[in-house]
PDB file of C-alpha atoms in Angstrom:
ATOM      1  CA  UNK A 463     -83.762  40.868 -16.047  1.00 60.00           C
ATOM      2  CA  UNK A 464     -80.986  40.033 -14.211  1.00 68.00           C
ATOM      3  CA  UNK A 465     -80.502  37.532 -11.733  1.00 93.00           C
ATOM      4  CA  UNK A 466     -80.713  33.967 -11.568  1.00 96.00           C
ATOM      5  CA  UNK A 467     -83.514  31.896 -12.923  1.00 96.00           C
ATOM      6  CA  UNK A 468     -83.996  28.104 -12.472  1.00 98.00           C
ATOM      7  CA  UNK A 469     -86.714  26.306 -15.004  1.00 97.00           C
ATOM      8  CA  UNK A 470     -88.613  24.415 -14.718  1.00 97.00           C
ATOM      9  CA  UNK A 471     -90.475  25.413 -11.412  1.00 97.00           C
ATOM     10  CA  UNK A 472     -92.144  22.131 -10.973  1.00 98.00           C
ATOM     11  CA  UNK A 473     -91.105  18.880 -12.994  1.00 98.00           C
ATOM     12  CA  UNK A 474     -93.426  15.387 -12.330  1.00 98.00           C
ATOM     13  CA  UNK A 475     -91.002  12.726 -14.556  1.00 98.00           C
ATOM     14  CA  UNK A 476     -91.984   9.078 -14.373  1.00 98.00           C
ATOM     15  CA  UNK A 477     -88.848   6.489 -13.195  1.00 98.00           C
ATOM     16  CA  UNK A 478     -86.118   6.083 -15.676  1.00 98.00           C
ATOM     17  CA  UNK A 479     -86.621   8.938 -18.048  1.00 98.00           C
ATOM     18  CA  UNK A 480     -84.258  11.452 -18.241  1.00 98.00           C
ATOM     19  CA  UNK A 481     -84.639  14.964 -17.127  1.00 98.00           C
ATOM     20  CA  UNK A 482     -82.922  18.138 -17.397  1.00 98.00           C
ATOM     21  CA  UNK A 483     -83.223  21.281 -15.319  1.00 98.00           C
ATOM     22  CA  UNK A 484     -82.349  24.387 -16.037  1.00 98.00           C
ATOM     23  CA  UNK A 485     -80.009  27.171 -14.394  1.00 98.00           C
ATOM     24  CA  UNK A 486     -78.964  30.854 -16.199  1.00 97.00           C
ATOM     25  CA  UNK A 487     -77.148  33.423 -14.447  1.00 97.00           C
ATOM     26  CA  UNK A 488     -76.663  37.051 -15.680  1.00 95.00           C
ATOM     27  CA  UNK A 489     -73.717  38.008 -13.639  1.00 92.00           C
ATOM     28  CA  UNK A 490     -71.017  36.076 -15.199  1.00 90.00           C
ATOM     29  CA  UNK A 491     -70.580  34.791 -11.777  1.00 93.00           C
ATOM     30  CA  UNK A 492     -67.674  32.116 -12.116  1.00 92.00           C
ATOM     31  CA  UNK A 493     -69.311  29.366 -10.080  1.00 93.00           C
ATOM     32  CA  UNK A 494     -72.141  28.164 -10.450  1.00 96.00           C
ATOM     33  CA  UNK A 495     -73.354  25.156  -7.964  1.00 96.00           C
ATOM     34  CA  UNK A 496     -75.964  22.564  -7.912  1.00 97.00           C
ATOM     35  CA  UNK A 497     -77.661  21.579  -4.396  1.00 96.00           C
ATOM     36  CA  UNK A 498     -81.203  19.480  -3.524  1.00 97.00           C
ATOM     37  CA  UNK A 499     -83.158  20.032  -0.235  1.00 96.00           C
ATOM     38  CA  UNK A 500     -84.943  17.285   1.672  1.00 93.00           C
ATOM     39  CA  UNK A 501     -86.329  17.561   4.466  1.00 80.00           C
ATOM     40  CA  UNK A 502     -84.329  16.227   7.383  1.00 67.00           C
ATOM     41  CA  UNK A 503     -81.218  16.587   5.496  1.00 73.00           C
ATOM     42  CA  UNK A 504     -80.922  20.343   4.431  1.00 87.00           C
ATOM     43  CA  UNK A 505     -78.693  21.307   1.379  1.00 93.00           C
ATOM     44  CA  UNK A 506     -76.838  19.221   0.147  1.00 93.00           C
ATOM     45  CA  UNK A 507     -73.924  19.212  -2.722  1.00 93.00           C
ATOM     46  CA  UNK A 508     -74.273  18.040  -6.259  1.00 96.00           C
ATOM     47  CA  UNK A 509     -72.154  19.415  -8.603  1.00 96.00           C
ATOM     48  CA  UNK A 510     -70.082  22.879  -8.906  1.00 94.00           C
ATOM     49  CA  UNK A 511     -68.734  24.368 -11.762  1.00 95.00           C
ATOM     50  CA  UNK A 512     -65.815  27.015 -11.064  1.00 92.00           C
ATOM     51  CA  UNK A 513     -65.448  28.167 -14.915  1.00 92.00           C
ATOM     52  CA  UNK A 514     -66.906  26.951 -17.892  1.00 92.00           C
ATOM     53  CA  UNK A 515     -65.924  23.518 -19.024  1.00 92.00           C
ATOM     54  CA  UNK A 516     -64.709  22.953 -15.565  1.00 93.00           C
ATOM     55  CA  UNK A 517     -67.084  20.904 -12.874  1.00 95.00           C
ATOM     56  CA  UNK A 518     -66.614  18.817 -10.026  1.00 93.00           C
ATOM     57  CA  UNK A 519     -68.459  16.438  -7.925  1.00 94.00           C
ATOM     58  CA  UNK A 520     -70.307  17.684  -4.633  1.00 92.00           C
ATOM     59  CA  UNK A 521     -71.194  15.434  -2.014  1.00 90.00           C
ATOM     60  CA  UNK A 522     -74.416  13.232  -3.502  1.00 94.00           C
ATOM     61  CA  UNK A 523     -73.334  13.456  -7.497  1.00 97.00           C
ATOM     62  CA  UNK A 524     -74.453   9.895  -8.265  1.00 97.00           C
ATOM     63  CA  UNK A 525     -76.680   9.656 -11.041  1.00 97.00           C
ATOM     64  CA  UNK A 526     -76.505  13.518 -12.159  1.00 98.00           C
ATOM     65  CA  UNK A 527     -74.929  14.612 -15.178  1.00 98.00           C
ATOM     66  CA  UNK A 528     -73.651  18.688 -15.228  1.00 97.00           C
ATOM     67  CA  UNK A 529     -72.137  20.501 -18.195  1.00 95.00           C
ATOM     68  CA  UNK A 530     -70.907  24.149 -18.433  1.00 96.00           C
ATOM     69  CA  UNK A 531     -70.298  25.115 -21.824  1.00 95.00           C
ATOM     70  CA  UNK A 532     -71.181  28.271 -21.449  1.00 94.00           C
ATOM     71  CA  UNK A 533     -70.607  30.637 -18.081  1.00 95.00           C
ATOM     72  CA  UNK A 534     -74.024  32.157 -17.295  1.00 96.00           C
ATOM     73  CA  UNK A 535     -75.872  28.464 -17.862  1.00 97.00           C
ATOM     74  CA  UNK A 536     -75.630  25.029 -15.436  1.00 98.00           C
ATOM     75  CA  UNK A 537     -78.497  22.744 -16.539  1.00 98.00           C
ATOM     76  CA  UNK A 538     -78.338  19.484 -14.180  1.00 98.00           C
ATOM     77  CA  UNK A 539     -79.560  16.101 -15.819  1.00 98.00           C
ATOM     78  CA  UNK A 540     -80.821  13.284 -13.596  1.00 98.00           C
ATOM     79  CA  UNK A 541     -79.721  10.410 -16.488  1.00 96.00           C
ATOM     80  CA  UNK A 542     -82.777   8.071 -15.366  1.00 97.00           C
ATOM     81  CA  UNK A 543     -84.853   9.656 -12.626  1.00 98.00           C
ATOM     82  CA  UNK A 544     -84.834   7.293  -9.706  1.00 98.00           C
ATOM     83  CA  UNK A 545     -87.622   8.056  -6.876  1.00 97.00           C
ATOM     84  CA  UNK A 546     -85.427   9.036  -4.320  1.00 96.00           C
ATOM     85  CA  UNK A 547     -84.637  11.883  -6.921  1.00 97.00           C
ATOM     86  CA  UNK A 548     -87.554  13.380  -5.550  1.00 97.00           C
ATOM     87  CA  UNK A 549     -86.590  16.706  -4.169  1.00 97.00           C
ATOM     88  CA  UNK A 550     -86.132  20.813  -4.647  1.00 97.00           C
ATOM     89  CA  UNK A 551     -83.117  21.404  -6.658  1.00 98.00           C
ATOM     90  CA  UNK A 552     -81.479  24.882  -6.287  1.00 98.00           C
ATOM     91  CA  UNK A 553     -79.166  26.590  -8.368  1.00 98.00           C
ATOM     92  CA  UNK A 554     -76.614  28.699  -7.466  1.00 96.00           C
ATOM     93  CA  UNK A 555     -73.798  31.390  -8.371  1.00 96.00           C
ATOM     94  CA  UNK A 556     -71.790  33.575  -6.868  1.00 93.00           C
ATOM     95  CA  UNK A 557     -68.667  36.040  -7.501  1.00 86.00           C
ATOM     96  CA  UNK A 558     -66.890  34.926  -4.142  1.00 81.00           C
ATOM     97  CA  UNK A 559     -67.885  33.807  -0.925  1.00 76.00           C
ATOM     98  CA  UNK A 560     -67.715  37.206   1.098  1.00 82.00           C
ATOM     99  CA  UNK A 561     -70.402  38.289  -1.508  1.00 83.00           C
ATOM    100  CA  UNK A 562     -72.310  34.927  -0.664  1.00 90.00           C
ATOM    101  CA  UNK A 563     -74.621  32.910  -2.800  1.00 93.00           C
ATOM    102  CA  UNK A 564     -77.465  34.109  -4.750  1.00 95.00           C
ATOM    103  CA  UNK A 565     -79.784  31.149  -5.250  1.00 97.00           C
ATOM    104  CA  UNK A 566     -82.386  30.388  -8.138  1.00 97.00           C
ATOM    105  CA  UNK A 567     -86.151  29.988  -6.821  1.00 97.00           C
ATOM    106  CA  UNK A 568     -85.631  26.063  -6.612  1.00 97.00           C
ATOM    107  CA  UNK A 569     -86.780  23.338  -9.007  1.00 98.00           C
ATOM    108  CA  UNK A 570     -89.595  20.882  -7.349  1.00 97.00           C
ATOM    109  CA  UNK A 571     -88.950  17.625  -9.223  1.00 98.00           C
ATOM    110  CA  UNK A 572     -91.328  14.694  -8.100  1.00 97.00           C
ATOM    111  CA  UNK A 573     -90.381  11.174  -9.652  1.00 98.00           C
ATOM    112  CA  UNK A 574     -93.618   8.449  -9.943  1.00 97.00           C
TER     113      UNK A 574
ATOM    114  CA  UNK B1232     -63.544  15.175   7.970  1.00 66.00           C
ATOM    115  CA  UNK B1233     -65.610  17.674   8.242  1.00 77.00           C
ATOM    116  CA  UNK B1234     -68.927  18.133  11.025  1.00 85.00           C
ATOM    117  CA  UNK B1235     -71.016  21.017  11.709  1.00 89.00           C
ATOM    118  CA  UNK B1236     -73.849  21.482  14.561  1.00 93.00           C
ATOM    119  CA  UNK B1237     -76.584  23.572  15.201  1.00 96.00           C
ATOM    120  CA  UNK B1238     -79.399  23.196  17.567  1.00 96.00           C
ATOM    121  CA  UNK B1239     -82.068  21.919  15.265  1.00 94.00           C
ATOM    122  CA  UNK B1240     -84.855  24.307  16.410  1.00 96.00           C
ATOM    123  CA  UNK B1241     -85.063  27.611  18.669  1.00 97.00           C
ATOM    124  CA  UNK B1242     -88.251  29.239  19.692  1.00 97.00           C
ATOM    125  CA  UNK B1243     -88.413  33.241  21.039  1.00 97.00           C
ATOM    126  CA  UNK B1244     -90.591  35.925  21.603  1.00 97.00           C
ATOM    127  CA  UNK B1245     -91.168  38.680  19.263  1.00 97.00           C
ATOM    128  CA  UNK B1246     -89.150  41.541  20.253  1.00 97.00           C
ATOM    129  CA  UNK B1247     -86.721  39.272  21.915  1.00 97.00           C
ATOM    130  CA  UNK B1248     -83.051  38.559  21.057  1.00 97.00           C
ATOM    131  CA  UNK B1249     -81.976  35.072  20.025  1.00 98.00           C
ATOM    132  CA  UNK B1250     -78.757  33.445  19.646  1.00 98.00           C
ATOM    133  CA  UNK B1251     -77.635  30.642  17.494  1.00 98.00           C
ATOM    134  CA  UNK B1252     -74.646  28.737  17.964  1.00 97.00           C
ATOM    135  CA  UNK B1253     -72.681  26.793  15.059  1.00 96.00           C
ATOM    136  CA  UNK B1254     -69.546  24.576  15.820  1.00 96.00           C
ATOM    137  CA  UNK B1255     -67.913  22.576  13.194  1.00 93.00           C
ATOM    138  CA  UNK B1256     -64.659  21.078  12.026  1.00 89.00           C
ATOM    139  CA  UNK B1257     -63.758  21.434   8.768  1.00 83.00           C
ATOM    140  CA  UNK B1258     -60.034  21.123   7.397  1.00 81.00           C
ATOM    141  CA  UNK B1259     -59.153  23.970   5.172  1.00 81.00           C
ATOM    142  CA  UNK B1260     -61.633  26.362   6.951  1.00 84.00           C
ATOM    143  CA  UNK B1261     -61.420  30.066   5.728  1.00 83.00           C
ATOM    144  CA  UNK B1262     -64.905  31.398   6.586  1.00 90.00           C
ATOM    145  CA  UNK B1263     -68.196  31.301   7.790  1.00 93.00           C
ATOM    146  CA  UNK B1264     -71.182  32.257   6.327  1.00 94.00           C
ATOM    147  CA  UNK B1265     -74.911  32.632   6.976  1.00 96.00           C
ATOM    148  CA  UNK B1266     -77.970  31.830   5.097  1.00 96.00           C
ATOM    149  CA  UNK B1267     -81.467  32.302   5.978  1.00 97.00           C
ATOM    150  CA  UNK B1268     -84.504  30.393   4.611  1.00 96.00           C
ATOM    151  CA  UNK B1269     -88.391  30.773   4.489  1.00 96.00           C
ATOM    152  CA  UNK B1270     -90.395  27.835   4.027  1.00 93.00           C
ATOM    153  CA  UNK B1271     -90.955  27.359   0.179  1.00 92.00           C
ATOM    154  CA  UNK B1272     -88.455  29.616  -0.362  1.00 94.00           C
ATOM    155  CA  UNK B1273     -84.967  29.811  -1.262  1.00 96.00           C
ATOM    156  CA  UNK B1274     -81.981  30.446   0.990  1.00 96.00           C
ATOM    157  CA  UNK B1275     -80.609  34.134   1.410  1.00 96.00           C
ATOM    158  CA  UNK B1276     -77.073  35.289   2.183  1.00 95.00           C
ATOM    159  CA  UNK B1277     -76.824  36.907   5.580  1.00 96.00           C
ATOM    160  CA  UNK B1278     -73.268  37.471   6.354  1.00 94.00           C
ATOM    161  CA  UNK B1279     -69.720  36.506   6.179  1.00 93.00           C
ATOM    162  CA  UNK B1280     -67.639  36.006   8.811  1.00 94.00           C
ATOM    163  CA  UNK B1281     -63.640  35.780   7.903  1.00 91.00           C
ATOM    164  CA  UNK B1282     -61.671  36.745  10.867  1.00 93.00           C
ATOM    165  CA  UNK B1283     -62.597  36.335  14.379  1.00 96.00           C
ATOM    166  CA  UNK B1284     -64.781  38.463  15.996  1.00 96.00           C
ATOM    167  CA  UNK B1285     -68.597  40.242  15.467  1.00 97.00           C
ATOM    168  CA  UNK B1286     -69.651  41.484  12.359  1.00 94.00           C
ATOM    169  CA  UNK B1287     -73.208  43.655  12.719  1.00 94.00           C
ATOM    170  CA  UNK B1288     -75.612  44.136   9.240  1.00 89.00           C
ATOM    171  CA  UNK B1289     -78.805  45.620  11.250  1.00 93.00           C
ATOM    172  CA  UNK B1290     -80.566  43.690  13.268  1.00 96.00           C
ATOM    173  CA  UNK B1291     -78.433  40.609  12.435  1.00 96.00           C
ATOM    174  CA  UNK B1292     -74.742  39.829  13.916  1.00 97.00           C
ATOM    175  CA  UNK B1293     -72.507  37.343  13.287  1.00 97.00           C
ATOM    176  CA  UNK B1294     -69.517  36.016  15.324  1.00 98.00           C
ATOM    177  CA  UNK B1295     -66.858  33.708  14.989  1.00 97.00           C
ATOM    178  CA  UNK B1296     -64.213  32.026  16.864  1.00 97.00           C
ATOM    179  CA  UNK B1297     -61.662  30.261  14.295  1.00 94.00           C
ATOM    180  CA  UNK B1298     -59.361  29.121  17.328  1.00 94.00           C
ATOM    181  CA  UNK B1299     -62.611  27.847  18.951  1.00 95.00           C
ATOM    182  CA  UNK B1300     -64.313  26.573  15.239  1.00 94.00           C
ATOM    183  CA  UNK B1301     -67.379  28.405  16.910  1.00 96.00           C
ATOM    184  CA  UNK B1302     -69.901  31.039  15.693  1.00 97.00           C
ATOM    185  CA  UNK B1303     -73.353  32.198  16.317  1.00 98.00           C
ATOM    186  CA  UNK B1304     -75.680  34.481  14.486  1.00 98.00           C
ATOM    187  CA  UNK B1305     -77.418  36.979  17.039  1.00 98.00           C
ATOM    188  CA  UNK B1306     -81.195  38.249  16.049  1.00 98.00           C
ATOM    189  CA  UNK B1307     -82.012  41.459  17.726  1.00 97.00           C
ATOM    190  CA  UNK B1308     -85.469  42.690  17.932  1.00 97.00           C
ATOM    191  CA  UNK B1309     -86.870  39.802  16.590  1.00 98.00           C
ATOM    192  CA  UNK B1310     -89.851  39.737  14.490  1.00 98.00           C
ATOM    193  CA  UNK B1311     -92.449  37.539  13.079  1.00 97.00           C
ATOM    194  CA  UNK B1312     -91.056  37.312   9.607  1.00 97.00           C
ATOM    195  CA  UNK B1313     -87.736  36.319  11.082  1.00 98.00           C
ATOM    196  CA  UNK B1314     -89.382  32.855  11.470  1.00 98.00           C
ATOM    197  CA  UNK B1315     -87.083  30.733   8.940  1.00 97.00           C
ATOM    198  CA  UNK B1316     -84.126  28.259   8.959  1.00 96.00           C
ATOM    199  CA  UNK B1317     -80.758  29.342   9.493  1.00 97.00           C
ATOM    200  CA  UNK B1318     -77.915  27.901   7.683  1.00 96.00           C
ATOM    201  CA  UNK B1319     -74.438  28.008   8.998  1.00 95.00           C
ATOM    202  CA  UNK B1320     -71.905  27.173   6.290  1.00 93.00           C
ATOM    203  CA  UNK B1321     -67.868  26.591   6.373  1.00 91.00           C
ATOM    204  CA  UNK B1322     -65.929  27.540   3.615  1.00 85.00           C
ATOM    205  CA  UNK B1323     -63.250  25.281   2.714  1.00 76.00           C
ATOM    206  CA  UNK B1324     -60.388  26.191   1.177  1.00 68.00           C
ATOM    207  CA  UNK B1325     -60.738  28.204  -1.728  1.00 64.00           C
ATOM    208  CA  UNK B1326     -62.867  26.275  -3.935  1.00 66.00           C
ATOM    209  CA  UNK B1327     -65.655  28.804  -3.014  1.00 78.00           C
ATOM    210  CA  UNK B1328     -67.740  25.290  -2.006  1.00 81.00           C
ATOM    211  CA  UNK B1329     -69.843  25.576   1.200  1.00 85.00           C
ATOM    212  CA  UNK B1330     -71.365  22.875   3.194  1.00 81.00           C
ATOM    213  CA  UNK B1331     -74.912  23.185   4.415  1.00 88.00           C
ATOM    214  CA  UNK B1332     -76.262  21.161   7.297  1.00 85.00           C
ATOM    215  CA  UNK B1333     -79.677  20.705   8.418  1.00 88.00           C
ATOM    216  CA  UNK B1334     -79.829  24.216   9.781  1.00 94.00           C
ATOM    217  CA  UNK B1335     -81.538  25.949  12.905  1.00 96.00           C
ATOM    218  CA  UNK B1336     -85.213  26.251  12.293  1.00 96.00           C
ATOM    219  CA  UNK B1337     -86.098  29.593  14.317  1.00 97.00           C
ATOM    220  CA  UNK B1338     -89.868  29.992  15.515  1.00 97.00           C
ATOM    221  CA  UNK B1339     -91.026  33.287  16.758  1.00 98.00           C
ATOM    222  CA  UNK B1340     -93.848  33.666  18.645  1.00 97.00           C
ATOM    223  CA  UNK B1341     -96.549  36.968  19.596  1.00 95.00           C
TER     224      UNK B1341
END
């Protein structure tokens, strides 16, 4: 199917232990972008990829890891979950910003 | 730097029209673009807004002032299912990165 998928849904990780989620796109969208939603604070920024094997920092990147070796995936690693890691993680990817972003159904990660 | 406002929540009547404002300042700005959320759901695109003036998709149009780093989103014939956050987001440059505040958080009433 196409579209954009996001996996796990829901992720319960215990501090320090690593976790990876998941982002595939089948558009062969160019950029791809990471953002996490709390409340009070909105979207915010983690990584963005603009091609594969190219990524740059967002606005809250400390203590993520992103990779892009290949175009249609994005996973996001939290290198040693922390509980203020505890928040919905959306994916994203879009051909250009007139066509807007389509966003993945979120990731709820909760860190004990 | 870069700042962006909305109000944080507007309430209207069903069948109503509803305006929400958006100022920001961002340096590099080339558009502005509107997202629309559901509670436990994920954001959706809404419009685009590159040059000034109103752009209309339906019930849903969007404005913007670039001399006056001002927009709004304008809900016409509001319904229930309309209640949701609303995202205004500045493009910057052309890295295709947006900024999203906290958003508008819309509640329409019978």
């Amino acid at each position: 199917d196409a579209g954009i998928t996001q996996s796990p849904r829901y992720k319960i990780t215990e501090t320090g232990r690593q976790v990876t989620l998941m982002c595939h796109q089948t558009w062969s969208h160019s950029y791809m972008f990471w953002y996490r939603q709390d409340l009070g604070h909105g979207l915010r920024l983690i990584y963005y990829s603009a091609a594969a094997d190219i990524t740059d920092k967002g606005e809250v990147p400390d203590g993520y890891v992103v990779s892009r070796s290949k175009t249609e995936n994005f996973p996001l690693t939290l290198e040693s979950a922390t509980r203020s890691q505890t928040s919905v993680y959306f994916c994203a990817s879009t051909e250009g910003v007139r066509a807007g972003y389509t966003f993945g159904s979120g990731t709820r990660l909760t860190v004990v | 730097g870069q700042s962006l406002e909305q109000p944080s929540e507007v309430t209207a009547v069903e069948g109503a029209i509803v305006q929400i404002n958006c100022t920001y300042q961002t340096s590099g700005f080339y558009g502005l673009s509107w997202y629309q959320q559901h509670d436990g759901g994920a954001p959706t695109f809404l419009s685009y807004n590159a040059l000034d003036g109103l752009e209309e998709t339906g019930r849903f149009s969007s404005f913007l002032s670039r001399s006056d780093s001002y927009g709004y989103l304008l809900l016409q014939e509001l319904q229930m299912k309309d209640s949701a956050s609303y995202f205004c987001t500045p493009g910057k440059d052309s890295s295709y990165k947006l900024i999203f505040g906290s958003g508008t958080r819309l509640l329409v009433r019978p």
